[in-house]
C-alpha positions as a Markdown table, in Angstrom:
| # | Residue | x | y | z |
|---|---|---|---|---|
| 1 | Met | 0.1 | 13.5 | 14.7 |
| 2 | Asp | -0.9 | 16.3 | 12.2 |
| 3 | Gln | -4.8 | 16.9 | 12.4 |
| 4 | Ile | -4.9 | 16.4 | 8.3 |
| 5 | Ile | -3.3 | 12.9 | 8.5 |
| 6 | Gln | -5.8 | 12.3 | 11.4 |
| 7 | Lys | -8.8 | 13.3 | 9.9 |
| 8 | Ser | -7.7 | 11.5 | 6.6 |
| 9 | Leu | -7.3 | 8.0 | 8.1 |
| 10 | Ala | -10.0 | 8.2 | 11.0 |
| 11 | Gly | -12.5 | 5.1 | 10.3 |
| 12 | Arg | -10.2 | 3.7 | 7.3 |
| 13 | Arg | -9.6 | -0.1 | 7.6 |
| 14 | Phe | -6.4 | -1.6 | 7.7 |
| 15 | Ala | -5.0 | -5.0 | 7.1 |
| 16 | Leu | -2.2 | -6.2 | 8.6 |
| 17 | Met | -0.1 | -9.0 | 7.2 |
| 18 | Gly | 2.6 | -11.0 | 8.6 |
| 19 | Phe | 3.8 | -9.0 | 11.5 |
| 20 | Glu | 5.0 | -10.5 | 14.6 |
| 21 | Pro | 2.8 | -10.0 | 17.7 |
| 22 | Ala | 5.0 | -7.3 | 19.5 |
| 23 | Glu | 5.1 | -5.0 | 16.0 |
| 24 | Arg | 1.2 | -5.6 | 15.1 |
| 25 | Asp | 0.5 | -4.6 | 18.5 |
| 26 | Ser | 2.5 | -1.6 | 18.1 |
| 27 | Ile | 0.7 | -0.9 | 14.6 |
| 28 | Met | -2.8 | -1.4 | 16.2 |
| 29 | Ala | -2.2 | 1.0 | 19.1 |
| 30 | Glu | -0.7 | 3.7 | 16.8 |
| 31 | Leu | -3.9 | 3.3 | 14.5 |
| 32 | Gly | -6.1 | 3.6 | 17.8 |
| 33 | Thr | -4.5 | 7.3 | 18.0 |
| 34 | Val | -5.9 | 8.4 | 14.8 |
| 35 | Arg | -9.2 | 6.4 | 15.1 |
| 36 | Gly | -8.1 | 4.2 | 12.2 |
| 37 | Ile | -9.3 | 0.2 | 12.5 |
| 38 | Gly | -6.8 | -2.4 | 12.2 |
| 39 | His | -7.5 | -6.2 | 11.4 |
| 40 | Val | -5.2 | -9.1 | 11.2 |
| 41 | Val | -5.3 | -10.8 | 8.0 |
| 42 | Gly | -3.1 | -14.3 | 7.9 |
| 43 | Ala | -4.3 | -16.3 | 5.0 |
| 44 | Glu | -5.9 | -16.3 | 1.5 |
| 45 | Pro | -9.6 | -17.2 | 0.9 |
| 46 | Asn | -10.6 | -20.8 | 0.5 |
| 47 | Ile | -13.5 | -19.5 | -1.8 |
| 48 | Pro | -12.3 | -19.0 | -5.5 |
| 49 | Gly | -13.2 | -15.4 | -6.4 |
| 50 | Leu | -13.5 | -14.1 | -3.0 |
| 51 | Asn | -10.8 | -11.4 | -2.3 |
| 52 | Ser | -10.0 | -11.4 | 1.3 |
| 53 | Leu | -8.5 | -7.8 | 1.1 |
| 54 | Ser | -12.0 | -6.1 | -0.3 |
| 55 | Pro | -13.1 | -4.9 | 2.9 |
| 56 | Phe | -9.8 | -3.0 | 3.6 |
| 57 | Asp | -8.7 | 0.6 | 2.3 |
| 58 | Ala | -5.2 | -0.6 | 2.7 |
| 59 | Cys | -2.8 | -2.8 | 3.9 |
| 60 | Phe | 0.4 | -2.9 | 6.0 |
| 61 | Ile | 2.7 | -5.5 | 4.8 |
| 62 | Asn | 5.5 | -7.4 | 6.3 |
| 63 | Ala | 8.3 | -8.1 | 3.7 |
| 64 | Ser | 10.2 | -10.5 | 6.1 |
| 65 | Ala | 7.4 | -12.6 | 7.0 |
| 66 | Ala | 7.8 | -16.2 | 5.3 |
| 67 | Ala | 5.4 | -18.6 | 3.7 |
| 68 | Ile | 3.2 | -20.7 | 6.2 |
| 69 | Gly | 2.5 | -24.3 | 4.8 |
| 70 | Glu | 0.8 | -24.0 | 1.4 |
| 71 | Gln | 0.1 | -20.3 | 2.2 |
| 72 | Pro | 2.2 | -17.9 | 0.2 |
| 73 | Pro | 4.2 | -14.8 | 2.1 |
| 74 | Pro | 2.5 | -11.8 | 2.7 |
| 75 | Ile | 4.5 | -10.0 | -0.3 |
| 76 | Glu | 3.4 | -12.5 | -2.9 |
| 77 | Met | -0.3 | -12.0 | -1.6 |
| 78 | Ile | 0.1 | -8.3 | -1.9 |
| 79 | Ala | 1.6 | -8.7 | -5.3 |
| 80 | Arg | -1.3 | -10.4 | -6.8 |
| 81 | Ser | -3.8 | -7.5 | -5.5 |
| 82 | Arg | -4.1 | -4.1 | -6.4 |
| 83 | Lys | -5.0 | -3.0 | -2.8 |
| 84 | Pro | -2.9 | -0.1 | -1.8 |
| 85 | Ala | -0.4 | -0.9 | 0.5 |
| 86 | Val | 2.5 | -0.2 | 3.0 |
| 87 | Ile | 5.6 | -2.7 | 2.7 |
| 88 | Val | 7.9 | -2.8 | 5.6 |
| 89 | Gly | 11.6 | -4.7 | 5.3 |
| 90 | Thr | 15.0 | -4.4 | 5.1 |
| 91 | Phe | 16.6 | -2.7 | 1.9 |
| 92 | Glu | 17.7 | -6.2 | 0.7 |
| 93 | Glu | 14.1 | -7.0 | 0.6 |
| 94 | Leu | 12.7 | -4.5 | -0.8 |
| 95 | Val | 15.1 | -4.3 | -3.9 |
| 96 | Thr | 14.6 | -8.0 | -4.6 |
| 97 | Arg | 10.8 | -7.6 | -4.8 |
| 98 | Phe | 11.5 | -4.2 | -6.5 |
| 99 | Ala | 8.3 | -4.5 | -9.0 |
| 100 | Thr | 6.0 | -5.0 | -6.0 |
| 101 | Val | 7.3 | -2.2 | -4.3 |
| 102 | Ala | 7.4 | 0.2 | -6.7 |
| 103 | Asp | 3.7 | -0.4 | -7.8 |
| 104 | Leu | 1.5 | 2.4 | -8.4 |
| 105 | Asn | -0.2 | 2.2 | -5.3 |
| 106 | Arg | 2.6 | 1.0 | -3.2 |
| 107 | Asp | 4.7 | 2.7 | -0.4 |
| 108 | Phe | 7.7 | 1.2 | 1.6 |
| 109 | Ile | 9.4 | 1.6 | 4.8 |
| 110 | Ile | 13.0 | 0.4 | 5.6 |
| 111 | Arg | 13.4 | -1.3 | 8.9 |
| 112 | Pro | 13.9 | 0.0 | 11.9 |
| 113 | Cys | 10.7 | 2.2 | 11.5 |
| 114 | Met | 8.6 | 3.7 | 13.9 |
| 115 | Pro | 4.5 | 3.1 | 13.8 |
| 116 | Glu | 3.9 | 6.9 | 13.5 |
| 117 | Glu | 6.2 | 6.8 | 10.3 |
| 118 | Leu | 3.6 | 3.7 | 9.1 |
| 119 | Leu | 0.7 | 6.2 | 9.5 |
| 120 | Leu | 2.5 | 8.9 | 7.1 |
| 121 | Arg | 3.1 | 6.2 | 4.6 |
| 122 | Ala | -0.8 | 4.9 | 4.6 |
| 123 | Tyr | -1.7 | 8.5 | 4.1 |
| 124 | Arg | 0.6 | 9.1 | 1.3 |
| 125 | Val | -0.3 | 6.1 | -0.6 |
| 126 | Leu | -4.1 | 6.7 | -0.2 |
| 127 | Arg | -3.6 | 10.5 | -1.4 |
| 128 | Phe | -1.9 | 9.0 | -4.1 |
| 129 | Val | -4.6 | 6.8 | -5.2 |
| 130 | Glu | -6.9 | 9.4 | -4.7 |
| 131 | Thr | -5.0 | 11.9 | -6.8 |
| 132 | Ala | -3.7 | 9.5 | -9.5 |
| 133 | Glu | -6.5 | 9.5 | -11.7 |
| 134 | Val | -6.3 | 13.4 | -11.8 |
| 135 | Ala | -2.7 | 13.5 | -12.7 |
| 136 | Leu | -3.7 | 10.9 | -15.4 |
| 137 | Gln | -6.4 | 13.1 | -17.0 |
| 138 | Thr | -4.1 | 16.3 | -16.4 |
| 139 | Ser | -1.2 | 14.3 | -18.5 |
| 140 | Thr | -3.8 | 13.6 | -21.1 |
| 141 | Arg | -4.8 | 16.8 | -21.7 |
| 142 | Asn | -1.4 | 18.3 | -21.7 |
| 143 | Gly | -0.2 | 15.9 | -24.7 |
| 144 | Thr | 1.7 | 12.8 | -24.7 |
| 145 | Arg | 5.2 | 13.8 | -23.2 |
| 146 | Arg | 8.2 | 11.4 | -24.1 |
| 147 | Val | 10.7 | 10.3 | -21.4 |
| 148 | Leu | 14.1 | 8.3 | -22.3 |
| 149 | Val | 14.7 | 5.6 | -19.6 |
| 150 | Ala | 18.6 | 4.9 | -19.7 |
| 151 | Asp | 19.1 | 1.7 | -17.4 |
| 152 | Asp | 20.9 | -1.8 | -18.0 |
| 153 | Asp | 18.5 | -3.5 | -15.4 |
| 154 | Ala | 15.5 | -5.0 | -16.8 |
| 155 | Thr | 13.2 | -5.2 | -13.7 |
| 156 | Thr | 14.1 | -1.3 | -13.4 |
| 157 | Ile | 13.1 | -0.8 | -16.8 |
| 158 | Val | 9.9 | -2.7 | -16.8 |
| 159 | Met | 8.9 | -1.1 | -13.7 |
| 160 | Ile | 9.7 | 2.7 | -14.6 |
| 161 | Ser | 7.9 | 2.1 | -18.0 |
| 162 | Thr | 4.9 | 0.8 | -16.6 |
| 163 | Ile | 4.3 | 3.4 | -14.2 |
| 164 | Leu | 5.3 | 6.2 | -17.0 |
| 165 | Lys | 2.7 | 4.4 | -19.5 |
| 166 | His | -0.1 | 4.6 | -16.8 |
| 167 | Phe | 0.2 | 8.6 | -17.1 |
| 168 | Asn | 0.3 | 8.7 | -21.1 |
| 169 | Phe | 4.1 | 9.0 | -21.3 |
| 170 | Glu | 5.6 | 7.9 | -24.0 |
| 171 | Cys | 9.1 | 5.9 | -23.3 |
| 172 | Asp | 12.1 | 5.2 | -25.2 |
| 173 | Val | 14.8 | 2.6 | -23.8 |
| 174 | Ala | 18.5 | 2.8 | -23.5 |
| 175 | Arg | 20.7 | 0.0 | -21.8 |
| 176 | Asn | 23.9 | 1.9 | -21.8 |
| 177 | Gly | 25.3 | 5.4 | -21.8 |
| 178 | Glu | 26.3 | 5.6 | -25.7 |
| 179 | Glu | 22.8 | 4.2 | -26.7 |
| 180 | Ala | 21.2 | 7.1 | -24.5 |
| 181 | Leu | 23.2 | 9.7 | -26.3 |
| 182 | Asp | 22.3 | 8.6 | -29.4 |
| 183 | Ile | 18.4 | 8.1 | -28.7 |
| 184 | Ala | 18.7 | 11.7 | -26.7 |
| 185 | Arg | 20.1 | 13.7 | -29.9 |
| 186 | Lys | 17.7 | 11.9 | -32.2 |
| 187 | Lys | 14.7 | 11.9 | -30.4 |
| 188 | Lys | 14.7 | 15.0 | -28.1 |
| 189 | Pro | 12.9 | 13.7 | -25.1 |
| 190 | Asp | 11.1 | 15.9 | -22.7 |
| 191 | Leu | 12.8 | 14.4 | -19.5 |
| 192 | Val | 15.9 | 11.9 | -19.3 |
| 193 | Leu | 15.7 | 9.0 | -16.6 |
| 194 | Met | 19.5 | 8.0 | -16.4 |
| 195 | Asp | 20.7 | 5.0 | -14.2 |
| 196 | Val | 24.3 | 6.1 | -12.6 |
| 197 | Ser | 25.9 | 2.3 | -13.2 |
| 198 | Met | 25.8 | 1.7 | -16.7 |
| 199 | Pro | 28.0 | -0.3 | -19.1 |
| 200 | His | 30.3 | 1.1 | -21.7 |
| 201 | Met | 29.5 | 4.8 | -20.9 |
| 202 | Asp | 28.2 | 5.4 | -16.9 |
| 203 | Gly | 25.4 | 7.9 | -16.0 |
| 204 | Phe | 27.9 | 10.6 | -14.9 |
| 205 | Lys | 29.8 | 10.5 | -18.1 |
| 206 | Thr | 26.7 | 10.5 | -20.3 |
| 207 | Leu | 25.4 | 13.4 | -18.3 |
| 208 | Thr | 28.5 | 15.2 | -18.8 |
| 209 | Ala | 28.3 | 14.5 | -22.9 |
| 210 | Leu | 24.6 | 15.6 | -22.8 |
| 211 | Arg | 25.4 | 18.8 | -21.2 |
| 212 | Gly | 28.3 | 19.7 | -23.5 |
| 213 | Asp | 26.1 | 19.2 | -26.8 |
| 214 | Ala | 24.2 | 22.0 | -27.5 |
| 215 | Ala | 21.8 | 19.7 | -28.9 |
| 216 | Thr | 20.8 | 18.2 | -25.7 |
| 217 | Arg | 22.4 | 20.8 | -23.3 |
| 218 | Asn | 18.9 | 21.8 | -22.0 |
| 219 | Leu | 17.0 | 18.4 | -21.4 |
| 220 | Pro | 16.0 | 17.7 | -18.0 |
| 221 | Val | 17.8 | 14.8 | -16.4 |
| 222 | Ile | 17.0 | 13.0 | -13.4 |
| 223 | Met | 19.9 | 10.5 | -12.1 |
| 224 | Val | 18.8 | 7.1 | -10.8 |
| 225 | Ser | 21.2 | 5.3 | -8.3 |
| 226 | Gly | 21.1 | 2.2 | -6.2 |
| 227 | His | 23.4 | 3.7 | -3.6 |
| 228 | Arg | 22.5 | 6.1 | -0.8 |
| 229 | Asp | 25.9 | 8.1 | -1.2 |
| 230 | Glu | 26.0 | 11.7 | -0.6 |
| 231 | Ala | 28.8 | 12.3 | -2.5 |
| 232 | Glu | 27.5 | 10.8 | -5.2 |
| 233 | Val | 24.4 | 12.7 | -5.3 |
| 234 | Val | 26.5 | 15.9 | -4.8 |
| 235 | Lys | 28.8 | 14.9 | -8.1 |
| 236 | Gly | 25.4 | 14.2 | -10.1 |
| 237 | Phe | 24.1 | 17.9 | -9.4 |
| 238 | Ser | 27.5 | 19.3 | -9.9 |
| 239 | Leu | 27.6 | 17.7 | -13.4 |
| 240 | Gly | 24.3 | 19.3 | -14.3 |
| 241 | Ala | 21.5 | 16.8 | -13.1 |
| 242 | Asp | 18.2 | 18.2 | -12.5 |
| 243 | Asp | 17.4 | 15.8 | -9.6 |
| 244 | Tyr | 18.4 | 12.2 | -8.0 |
| 245 | Val | 16.5 | 9.5 | -6.9 |
| 246 | Thr | 17.5 | 6.3 | -5.0 |
| 247 | Lys | 16.4 | 2.6 | -5.4 |
| 248 | Pro | 14.2 | 1.5 | -4.1 |
| 249 | Phe | 11.6 | 4.4 | -4.8 |
| 250 | Asn | 8.0 | 4.5 | -4.7 |
| 251 | Ser | 5.8 | 5.7 | -8.1 |
| 252 | Gly | 4.6 | 8.4 | -6.2 |
| 253 | Glu | 7.9 | 9.9 | -5.5 |
| 254 | Leu | 8.8 | 9.1 | -9.0 |
| 255 | Met | 5.8 | 10.9 | -10.4 |
| 256 | Ala | 5.8 | 14.0 | -8.2 |
| 257 | Arg | 9.7 | 14.7 | -9.2 |
| 258 | Ile | 8.8 | 14.2 | -12.9 |
| 259 | Ser | 6.0 | 16.6 | -12.6 |
| 260 | Arg | 7.8 | 19.2 | -10.9 |
| 261 | Ile | 10.9 | 19.1 | -13.5 |
| 262 | Leu | 8.3 | 19.4 | -16.3 |
| 263 | Arg | 6.4 | 22.0 | -14.7 |
| 264 | Glu | 9.7 | 24.1 | -14.2 |
| 265 | Thr | 11.1 | 23.5 | -17.4 |
| 266 | Glu | 7.4 | 24.7 | -19.1 |
| 267 | Asp | 7.8 | 27.9 | -16.8 |
| 268 | His | 10.8 | 28.6 | -18.5 |
């Protein structure tokens, strides 16, 4: 494990929620290698107003864990909290709880995963939380930027818009390719986040139209897809996409990609 990660996690307190004994013990052992402190948390507090997660720096959450009696599943408990968390689950589970997984202070791992990867994700999410305020202040100093979000999925629109607005971006929304073209031509956004699969005109056709129009030719475009298909990624780049992200993605990754593209645009 990298010494920077070891130093960052040493003495940190982590809540473990919903893991079976074998997986729980494996995570606890891995935390011990960096002198992190793990505690099993199994229930919400009985005293109203008491936050059972308050003593912890972050949480490890098993998205596969079910409710026990009147106790909600851990994934629902963390959804009610602002506590930083690393969520472990299958691809289907993470997509189903997209809004929770993609929160600004969350990261995720798709099973199967190794315990050391959990520590890397914990480091990443804690670092993001620590630097988020700096990023917010920077975006404010640089003035409000406008992003066009083109996607026909309501959950994705809400999630991305929430992230962007947190960082002082203005958002325009298009629910199909034709709307995206019209808004891009009229409002000239600083960047376009465009889903591959949209009705009437898919993301690839829309990207081709953007690149073929002198008014929108140089707009930065990040393609968004629910498929981990290498051929699809290659096609996007060949048509002129500036970057490509796949769902589910975490907020830190999304903002890092947006920031990089905007920096490159400013440099040119």
